[in-house]
Coordinates of C-alpha atoms in Angstrom, one line a residue:
X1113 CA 4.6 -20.2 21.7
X1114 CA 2.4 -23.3 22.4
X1115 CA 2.4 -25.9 20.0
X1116 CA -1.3 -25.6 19.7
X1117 CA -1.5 -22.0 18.6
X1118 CA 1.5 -22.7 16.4
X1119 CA -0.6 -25.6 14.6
X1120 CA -3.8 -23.0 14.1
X1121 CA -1.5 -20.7 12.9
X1122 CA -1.7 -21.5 8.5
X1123 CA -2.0 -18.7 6.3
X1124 CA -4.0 -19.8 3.1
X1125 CA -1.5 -20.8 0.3
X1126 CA -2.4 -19.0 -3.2
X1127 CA -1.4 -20.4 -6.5
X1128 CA 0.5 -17.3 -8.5
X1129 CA -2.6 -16.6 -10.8
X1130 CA -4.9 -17.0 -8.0
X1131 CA -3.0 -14.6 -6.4
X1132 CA -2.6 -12.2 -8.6
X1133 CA -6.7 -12.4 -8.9
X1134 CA -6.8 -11.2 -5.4
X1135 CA -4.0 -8.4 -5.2
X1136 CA -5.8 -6.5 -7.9
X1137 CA -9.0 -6.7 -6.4
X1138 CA -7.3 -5.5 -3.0
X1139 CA -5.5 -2.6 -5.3
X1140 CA -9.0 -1.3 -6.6
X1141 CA -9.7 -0.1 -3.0
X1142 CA -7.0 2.1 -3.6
X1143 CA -8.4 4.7 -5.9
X1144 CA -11.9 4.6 -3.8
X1145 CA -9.5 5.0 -0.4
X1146 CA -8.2 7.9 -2.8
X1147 CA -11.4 9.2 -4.0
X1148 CA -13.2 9.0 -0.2
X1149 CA -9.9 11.0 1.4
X1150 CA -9.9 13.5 -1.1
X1151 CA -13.6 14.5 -0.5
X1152 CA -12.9 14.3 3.3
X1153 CA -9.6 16.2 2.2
X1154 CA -11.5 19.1 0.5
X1155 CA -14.4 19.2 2.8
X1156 CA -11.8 20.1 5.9
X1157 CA -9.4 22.4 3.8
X1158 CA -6.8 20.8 5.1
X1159 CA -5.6 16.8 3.8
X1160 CA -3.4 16.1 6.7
X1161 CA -6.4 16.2 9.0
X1162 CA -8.3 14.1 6.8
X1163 CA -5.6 11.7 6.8
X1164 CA -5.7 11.2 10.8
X1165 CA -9.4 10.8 10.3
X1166 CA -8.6 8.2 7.7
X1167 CA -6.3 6.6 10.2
X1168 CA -8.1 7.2 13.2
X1169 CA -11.2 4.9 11.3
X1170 CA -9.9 2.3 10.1
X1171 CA -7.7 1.4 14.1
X1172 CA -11.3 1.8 15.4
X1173 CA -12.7 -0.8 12.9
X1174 CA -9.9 -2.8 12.9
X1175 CA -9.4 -2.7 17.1
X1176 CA -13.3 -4.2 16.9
X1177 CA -12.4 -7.4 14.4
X1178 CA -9.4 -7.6 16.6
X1179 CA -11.3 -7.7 19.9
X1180 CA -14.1 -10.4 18.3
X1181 CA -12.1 -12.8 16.4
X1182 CA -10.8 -15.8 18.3
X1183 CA -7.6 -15.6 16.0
X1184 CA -7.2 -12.2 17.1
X1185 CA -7.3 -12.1 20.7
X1186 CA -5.3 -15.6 20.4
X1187 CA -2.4 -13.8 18.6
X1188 CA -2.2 -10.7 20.9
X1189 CA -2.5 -13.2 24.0
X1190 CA 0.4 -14.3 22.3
X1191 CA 2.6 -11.0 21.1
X1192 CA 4.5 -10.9 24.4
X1193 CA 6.2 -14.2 23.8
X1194 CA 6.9 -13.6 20.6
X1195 CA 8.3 -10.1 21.7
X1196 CA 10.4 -11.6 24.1
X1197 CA 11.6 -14.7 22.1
X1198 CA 12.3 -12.1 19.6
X1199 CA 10.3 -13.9 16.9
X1200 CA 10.3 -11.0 14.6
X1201 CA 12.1 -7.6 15.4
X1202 CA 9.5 -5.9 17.7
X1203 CA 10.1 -2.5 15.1
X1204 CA 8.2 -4.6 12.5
X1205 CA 4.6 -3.5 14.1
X1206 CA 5.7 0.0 13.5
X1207 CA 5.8 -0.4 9.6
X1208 CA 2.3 1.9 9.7
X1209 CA 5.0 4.6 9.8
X1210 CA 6.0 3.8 6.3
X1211 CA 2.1 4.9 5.5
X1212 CA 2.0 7.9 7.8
X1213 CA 5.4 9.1 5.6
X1214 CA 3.6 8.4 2.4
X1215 CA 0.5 10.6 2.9
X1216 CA 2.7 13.3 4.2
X1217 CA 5.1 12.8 1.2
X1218 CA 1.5 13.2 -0.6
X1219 CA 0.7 16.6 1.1
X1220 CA 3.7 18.0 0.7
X1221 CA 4.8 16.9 -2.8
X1222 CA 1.4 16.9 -5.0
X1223 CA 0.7 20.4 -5.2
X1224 CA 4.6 21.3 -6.5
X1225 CA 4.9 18.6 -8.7
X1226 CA 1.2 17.2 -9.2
X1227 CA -0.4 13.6 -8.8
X1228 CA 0.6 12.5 -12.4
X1229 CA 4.7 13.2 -11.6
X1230 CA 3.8 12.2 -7.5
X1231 CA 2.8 8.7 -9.2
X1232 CA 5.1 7.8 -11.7
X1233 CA 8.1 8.4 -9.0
X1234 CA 6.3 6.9 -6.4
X1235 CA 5.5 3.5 -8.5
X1236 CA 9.1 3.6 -9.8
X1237 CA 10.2 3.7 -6.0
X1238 CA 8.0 0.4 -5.5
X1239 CA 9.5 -1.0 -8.2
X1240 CA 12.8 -1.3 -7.3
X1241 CA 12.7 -2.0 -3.2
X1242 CA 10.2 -4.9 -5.3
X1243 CA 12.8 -6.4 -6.9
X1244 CA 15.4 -5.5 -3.6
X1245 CA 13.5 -7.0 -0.9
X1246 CA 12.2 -10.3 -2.8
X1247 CA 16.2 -10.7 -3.9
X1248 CA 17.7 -10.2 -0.2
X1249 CA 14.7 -12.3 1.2
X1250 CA 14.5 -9.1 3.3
X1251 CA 12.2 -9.6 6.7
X1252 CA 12.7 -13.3 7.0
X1253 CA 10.6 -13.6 3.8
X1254 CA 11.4 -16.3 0.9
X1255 CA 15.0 -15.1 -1.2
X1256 CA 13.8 -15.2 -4.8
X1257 CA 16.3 -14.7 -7.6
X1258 CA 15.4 -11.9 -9.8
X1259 CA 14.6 -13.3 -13.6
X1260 CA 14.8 -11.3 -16.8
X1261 CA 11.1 -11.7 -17.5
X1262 CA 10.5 -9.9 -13.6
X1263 CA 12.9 -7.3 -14.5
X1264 CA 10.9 -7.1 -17.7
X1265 CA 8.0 -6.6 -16.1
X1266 CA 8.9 -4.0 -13.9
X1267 CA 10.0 -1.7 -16.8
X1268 CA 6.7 -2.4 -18.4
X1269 CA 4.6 -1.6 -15.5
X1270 CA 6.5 1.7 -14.8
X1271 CA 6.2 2.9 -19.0
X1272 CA 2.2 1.8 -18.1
X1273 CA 2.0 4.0 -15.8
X1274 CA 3.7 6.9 -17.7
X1275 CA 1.5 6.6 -20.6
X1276 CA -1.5 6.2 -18.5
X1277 CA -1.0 9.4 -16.7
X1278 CA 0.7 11.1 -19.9
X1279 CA -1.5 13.7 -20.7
X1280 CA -1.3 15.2 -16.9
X1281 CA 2.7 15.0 -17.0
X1282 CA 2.4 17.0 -19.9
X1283 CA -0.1 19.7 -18.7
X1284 CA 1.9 19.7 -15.7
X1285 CA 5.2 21.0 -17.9
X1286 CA 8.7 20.6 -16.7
X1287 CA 10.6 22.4 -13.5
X1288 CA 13.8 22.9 -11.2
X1289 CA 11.7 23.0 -8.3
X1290 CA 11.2 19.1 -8.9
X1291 CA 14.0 18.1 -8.2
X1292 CA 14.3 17.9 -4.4
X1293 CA 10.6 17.4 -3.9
X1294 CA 10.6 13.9 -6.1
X1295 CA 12.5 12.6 -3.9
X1296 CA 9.6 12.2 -1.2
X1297 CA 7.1 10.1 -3.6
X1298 CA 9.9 8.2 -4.4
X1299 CA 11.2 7.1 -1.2
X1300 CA 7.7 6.5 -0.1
X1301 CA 7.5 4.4 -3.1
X1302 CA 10.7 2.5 -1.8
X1303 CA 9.5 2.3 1.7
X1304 CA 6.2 0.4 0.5
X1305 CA 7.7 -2.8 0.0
X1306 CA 10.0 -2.9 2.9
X1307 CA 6.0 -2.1 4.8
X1308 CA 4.9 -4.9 2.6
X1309 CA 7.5 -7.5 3.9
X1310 CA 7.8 -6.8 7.0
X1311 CA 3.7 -6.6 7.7
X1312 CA 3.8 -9.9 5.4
X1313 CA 6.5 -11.4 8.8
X1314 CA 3.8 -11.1 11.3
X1315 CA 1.4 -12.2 9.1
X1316 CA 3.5 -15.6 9.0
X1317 CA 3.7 -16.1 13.2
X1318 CA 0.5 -14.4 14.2
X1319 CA -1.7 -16.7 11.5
X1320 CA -4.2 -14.0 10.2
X1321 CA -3.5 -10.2 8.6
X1322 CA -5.6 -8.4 11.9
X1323 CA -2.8 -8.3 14.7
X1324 CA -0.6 -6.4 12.0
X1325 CA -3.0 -4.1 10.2
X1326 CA -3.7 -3.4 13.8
X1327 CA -0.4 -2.2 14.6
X1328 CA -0.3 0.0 11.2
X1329 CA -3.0 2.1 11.9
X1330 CA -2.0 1.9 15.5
X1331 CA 1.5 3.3 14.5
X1332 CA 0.7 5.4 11.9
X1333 CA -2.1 7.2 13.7
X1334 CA 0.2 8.3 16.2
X1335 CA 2.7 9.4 13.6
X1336 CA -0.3 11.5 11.9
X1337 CA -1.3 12.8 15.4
X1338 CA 1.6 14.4 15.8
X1339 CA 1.6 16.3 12.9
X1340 CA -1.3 17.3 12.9
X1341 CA -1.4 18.6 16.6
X1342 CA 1.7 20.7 15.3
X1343 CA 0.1 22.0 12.2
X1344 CA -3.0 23.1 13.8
X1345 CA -1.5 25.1 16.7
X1346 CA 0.2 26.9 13.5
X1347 CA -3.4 27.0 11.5
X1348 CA -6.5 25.9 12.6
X1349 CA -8.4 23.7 10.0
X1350 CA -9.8 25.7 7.9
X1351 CA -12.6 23.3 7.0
X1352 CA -15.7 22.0 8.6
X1353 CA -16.8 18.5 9.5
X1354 CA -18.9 17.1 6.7
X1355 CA -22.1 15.2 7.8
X1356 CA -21.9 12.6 4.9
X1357 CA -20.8 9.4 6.3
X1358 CA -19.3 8.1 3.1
X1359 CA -16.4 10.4 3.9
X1360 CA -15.6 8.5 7.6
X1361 CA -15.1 5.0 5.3
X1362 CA -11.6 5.8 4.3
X1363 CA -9.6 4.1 6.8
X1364 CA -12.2 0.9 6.2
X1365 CA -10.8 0.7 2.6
X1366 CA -7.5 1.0 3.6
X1367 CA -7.5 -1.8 5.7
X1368 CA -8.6 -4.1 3.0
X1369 CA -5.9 -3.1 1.1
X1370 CA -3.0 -3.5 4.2
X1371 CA -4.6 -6.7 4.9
X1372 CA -4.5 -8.6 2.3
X1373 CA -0.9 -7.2 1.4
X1374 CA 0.2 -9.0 4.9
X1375 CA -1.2 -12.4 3.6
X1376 CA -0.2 -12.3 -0.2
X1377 CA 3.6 -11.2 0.0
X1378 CA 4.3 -14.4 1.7
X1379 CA 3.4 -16.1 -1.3
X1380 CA 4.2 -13.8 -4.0
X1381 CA 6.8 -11.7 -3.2
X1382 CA 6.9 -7.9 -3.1
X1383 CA 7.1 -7.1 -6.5
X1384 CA 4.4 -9.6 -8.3
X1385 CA 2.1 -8.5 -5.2
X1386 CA 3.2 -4.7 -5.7
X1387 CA 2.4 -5.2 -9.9
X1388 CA -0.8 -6.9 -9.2
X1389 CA -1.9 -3.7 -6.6
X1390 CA -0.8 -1.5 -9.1
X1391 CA -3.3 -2.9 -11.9
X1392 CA -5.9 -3.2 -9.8
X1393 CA -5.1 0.5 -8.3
X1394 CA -5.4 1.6 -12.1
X1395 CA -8.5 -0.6 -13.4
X1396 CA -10.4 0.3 -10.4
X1397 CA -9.5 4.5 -11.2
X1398 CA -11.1 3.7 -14.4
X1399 CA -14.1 2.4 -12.9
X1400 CA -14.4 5.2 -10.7
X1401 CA -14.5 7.9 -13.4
X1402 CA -16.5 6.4 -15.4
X1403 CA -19.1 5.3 -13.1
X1404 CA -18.8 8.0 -10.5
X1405 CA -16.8 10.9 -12.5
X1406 CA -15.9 13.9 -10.4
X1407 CA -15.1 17.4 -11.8
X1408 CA -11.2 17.1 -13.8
X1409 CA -11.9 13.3 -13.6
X1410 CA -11.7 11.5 -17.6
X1411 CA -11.3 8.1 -18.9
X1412 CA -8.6 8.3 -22.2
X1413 CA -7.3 6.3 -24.7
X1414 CA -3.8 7.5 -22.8
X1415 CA -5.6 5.9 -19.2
X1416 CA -6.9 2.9 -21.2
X1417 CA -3.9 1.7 -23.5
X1418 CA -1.3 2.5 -20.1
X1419 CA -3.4 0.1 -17.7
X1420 CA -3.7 -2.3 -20.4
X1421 CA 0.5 -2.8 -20.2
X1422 CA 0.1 -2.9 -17.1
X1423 CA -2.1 -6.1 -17.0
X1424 CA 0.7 -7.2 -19.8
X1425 CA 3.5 -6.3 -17.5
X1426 CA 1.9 -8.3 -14.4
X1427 CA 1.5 -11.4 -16.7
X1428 CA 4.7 -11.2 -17.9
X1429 CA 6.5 -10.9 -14.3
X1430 CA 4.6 -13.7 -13.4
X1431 CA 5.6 -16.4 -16.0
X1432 CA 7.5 -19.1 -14.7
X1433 CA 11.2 -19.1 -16.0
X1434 CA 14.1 -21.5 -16.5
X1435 CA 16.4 -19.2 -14.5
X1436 CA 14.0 -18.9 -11.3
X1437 CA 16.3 -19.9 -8.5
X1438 CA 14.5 -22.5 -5.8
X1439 CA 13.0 -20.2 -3.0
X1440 CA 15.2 -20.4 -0.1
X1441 CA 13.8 -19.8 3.4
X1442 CA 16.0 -18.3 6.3

């Protein structure tokens, strides 16, 4: 790698609560991602398909920033020397994967065990590969020495999330059947911050978030091809093609969201930038229900008071502490 391009190449540092600011405005695209899917979803009959469409959107608008940015085309010019100096492990532009197996864990778990149950297991799989990967120092990243108040944190972000989706677990009622189906939202949970770390490492060499959410839709659109290619020769779509264009804007959401987790785990860590998406992700479901509320969509003291300890948990994982080991770099 030239010197040159290695000079350009300086990622923005963030103060903590600067941050923080920005991952929970990144995690309120989320819920709209959610909300624009789940139209397209319903629409088409069939969410898998609406998934790939998802996918297939955001590579397109993604490939174009990538193709017209001077950091972009600089970075890709560069990818084979990295590749062959093995810079990063060349598997690391397949973390999109990670987000292909979560919106198939989605499809597949949801209607046994329902969104509130899909959630709660899938944030308490964050949660801990959070705490994992920032302690290992896993993909290169910074090793950070777990503290109480972090630990802390993390329990009080998970009971958040409980009591925020409360009502619906109990609706929902207990089963058996549960049992081997939880295990997909929580191992996608799990997998996120590995995706996070790892998208986060090219981040660092490429200088700018493009090359790598590239590379996850790129990845994860294949992944989602597939499937769907093998559902549909099963069963056609059973849906039509929906002529409202606000329904295509999925993937653009997404990419906010991928982006901006590439540049803020370098700084952060997993878990602080995996909290401060998951506040964001509930402040900005609030927002959507009770500006644009949809049919089985309500805003409750349960929703209110649970994203509120959220916001606590997030502050209180993010208070400095006497035990916080010096970051070491590998």
């Amino acid at each position: 790698m030239s010197k040159s391009l290695e000079t350009k190449r300086r990622v923005t540092q963030f103060s903590t609560p600067v941050g923080l600011i920005a991952a929970v405005f990144a995690g309120m695209f989320a819920p709209a991602q959610g909300r624009v899917n789940g139209a397209l979803s319903t629409a088409l009959g069939d969410g898998m398909p609406a998934a790939l469409i998802s996918f297939v959107t955001g590579l397109v608008a993604v490939s174009l920033v990538l193709v017209l940015t001077r950091s972009g085309r600089e970075s890709m010019r560069e990818l084979p020397t990295m590749i062959r100096e093995k810079t990063f492990p060349w598997w690391y532009m397949l973390a999109g994967l990670i987000g292909a197996y979560y919106v198939l864990a989605q499809t597949i778990t949801v209607p046994i065990v329902g969104v509130a149950l899909f959630t709660v297991a899938n944030i308490a799989g964050r949660t801990v590969s959070g705490l994992l990967t920032d302690s290992t120092g896993f993909a290169g990243g910074d090793k950070r020495r777990i503290t109480f108040l972090q630990v802390l944190g993390s329990v009080l972000a998970i009971i958040g999330v409980i009591w925020a989706v409360w009502p619906s677990l109990i609706s929902h009622g207990a089963s058996t059947e549960w049992l081997l189906p939880i295990l997909f939202p929580i191992s996608a949970g799990f997998f996120f911050a590995f995706q996070q770390a790892m998208n986060g490492t090219q981040t660092k060499y490429y200088g700018t978030p493009i090359p790598a959410t590239f590379f996850n839709f790129a990845s994860g659109t294949v992944a989602l091809g597939v499937v769907v290619l093998i559902s549909t020769l099963v069963e056609p779509v059973p849906g039509h093609f929906p002529s409202e264009w606000w329904m295509y804007t999925g993937g653009l959401l997404g990419a906010v969201f991928i982006a901006a987790s590439a540049v803020l785990v370098r700084y952060m860590g997993t878990l602080l930038t995996g909290l401060g998406f998951l506040a964001g992700q509930l402040l900005g479901s609030i927002a959507l229900d009770l500006l644009v509320p949809v049919e089985g969509s309500s805003v409750t003291f349960y929703t209110i008071s649970g994203t509120f300890l959220t916001l606590v948990a997030v502050i209180v994982a993010s208070l400095p502490s006497k035990d916080r080991a010096t970051r070491q770099k590998r």
